[in-house]
Amino acid sequence: MKTLATVSIEFWLRFKPQIRPTRLAINFLFVTARAEKK
């Protein structure tokens, strides 16, 4: 069973060619990780 973080990472990697690894993307992963803990 995929976790929210796993799905988010896969989603980000899928659109990686269009989205550069910026602080926004990194922050998105951190926020997702926090949300998963709750």
CSV table of C-alpha atoms in Angstrom, one decimal:
chain,number,residue,atom,x,y,z
A,1,MET,CA,0.0,0.0,0.0
A,2,LYS,CA,1.5,3.3,-1.1
A,3,THR,CA,1.9,6.1,1.4
A,4,LEU,CA,1.1,9.7,0.7
A,5,ALA,CA,4.8,10.5,0.5
A,6,THR,CA,5.5,7.8,-2.0
A,7,VAL,CA,2.7,8.9,-4.2
A,8,SER,CA,3.9,12.5,-4.0
A,9,ILE,CA,7.4,11.6,-4.8
A,10,GLU,CA,6.3,9.5,-7.8
A,11,PHE,CA,4.1,12.4,-8.9
A,12,TRP,CA,7.1,14.8,-8.7
A,13,LEU,CA,9.4,12.5,-10.5
A,14,ARG,CA,6.8,12.1,-13.3
A,15,PHE,CA,6.8,15.8,-13.9
A,16,LYS,CA,10.5,16.3,-13.1
A,17,PRO,CA,11.4,17.3,-16.7
A,18,GLN,CA,9.0,20.2,-16.4
A,19,ILE,CA,9.6,21.1,-12.8
A,20,ARG,CA,13.1,22.0,-11.7
A,21,PRO,CA,14.2,20.8,-8.2
A,22,THR,CA,13.6,24.1,-6.5
A,23,ARG,CA,13.0,25.0,-2.9
A,24,LEU,CA,9.3,24.8,-3.6
A,25,ALA,CA,9.6,21.1,-4.6
A,26,ILE,CA,11.7,20.3,-1.6
A,27,ASN,CA,9.3,22.1,0.8
A,28,PHE,CA,6.5,20.2,-0.8
A,29,LEU,CA,8.1,16.9,0.1
A,30,PHE,CA,8.7,18.1,3.7
A,31,VAL,CA,5.1,19.2,4.1
A,32,THR,CA,3.9,15.9,2.7
A,33,ALA,CA,6.1,14.0,5.1
A,34,ARG,CA,4.7,16.0,8.0
A,35,ALA,CA,1.1,15.4,6.9
A,36,GLU,CA,1.8,11.7,6.7
A,37,LYS,CA,2.9,11.6,10.4
A,38,LYS,CA,-0.4,13.0,11.6
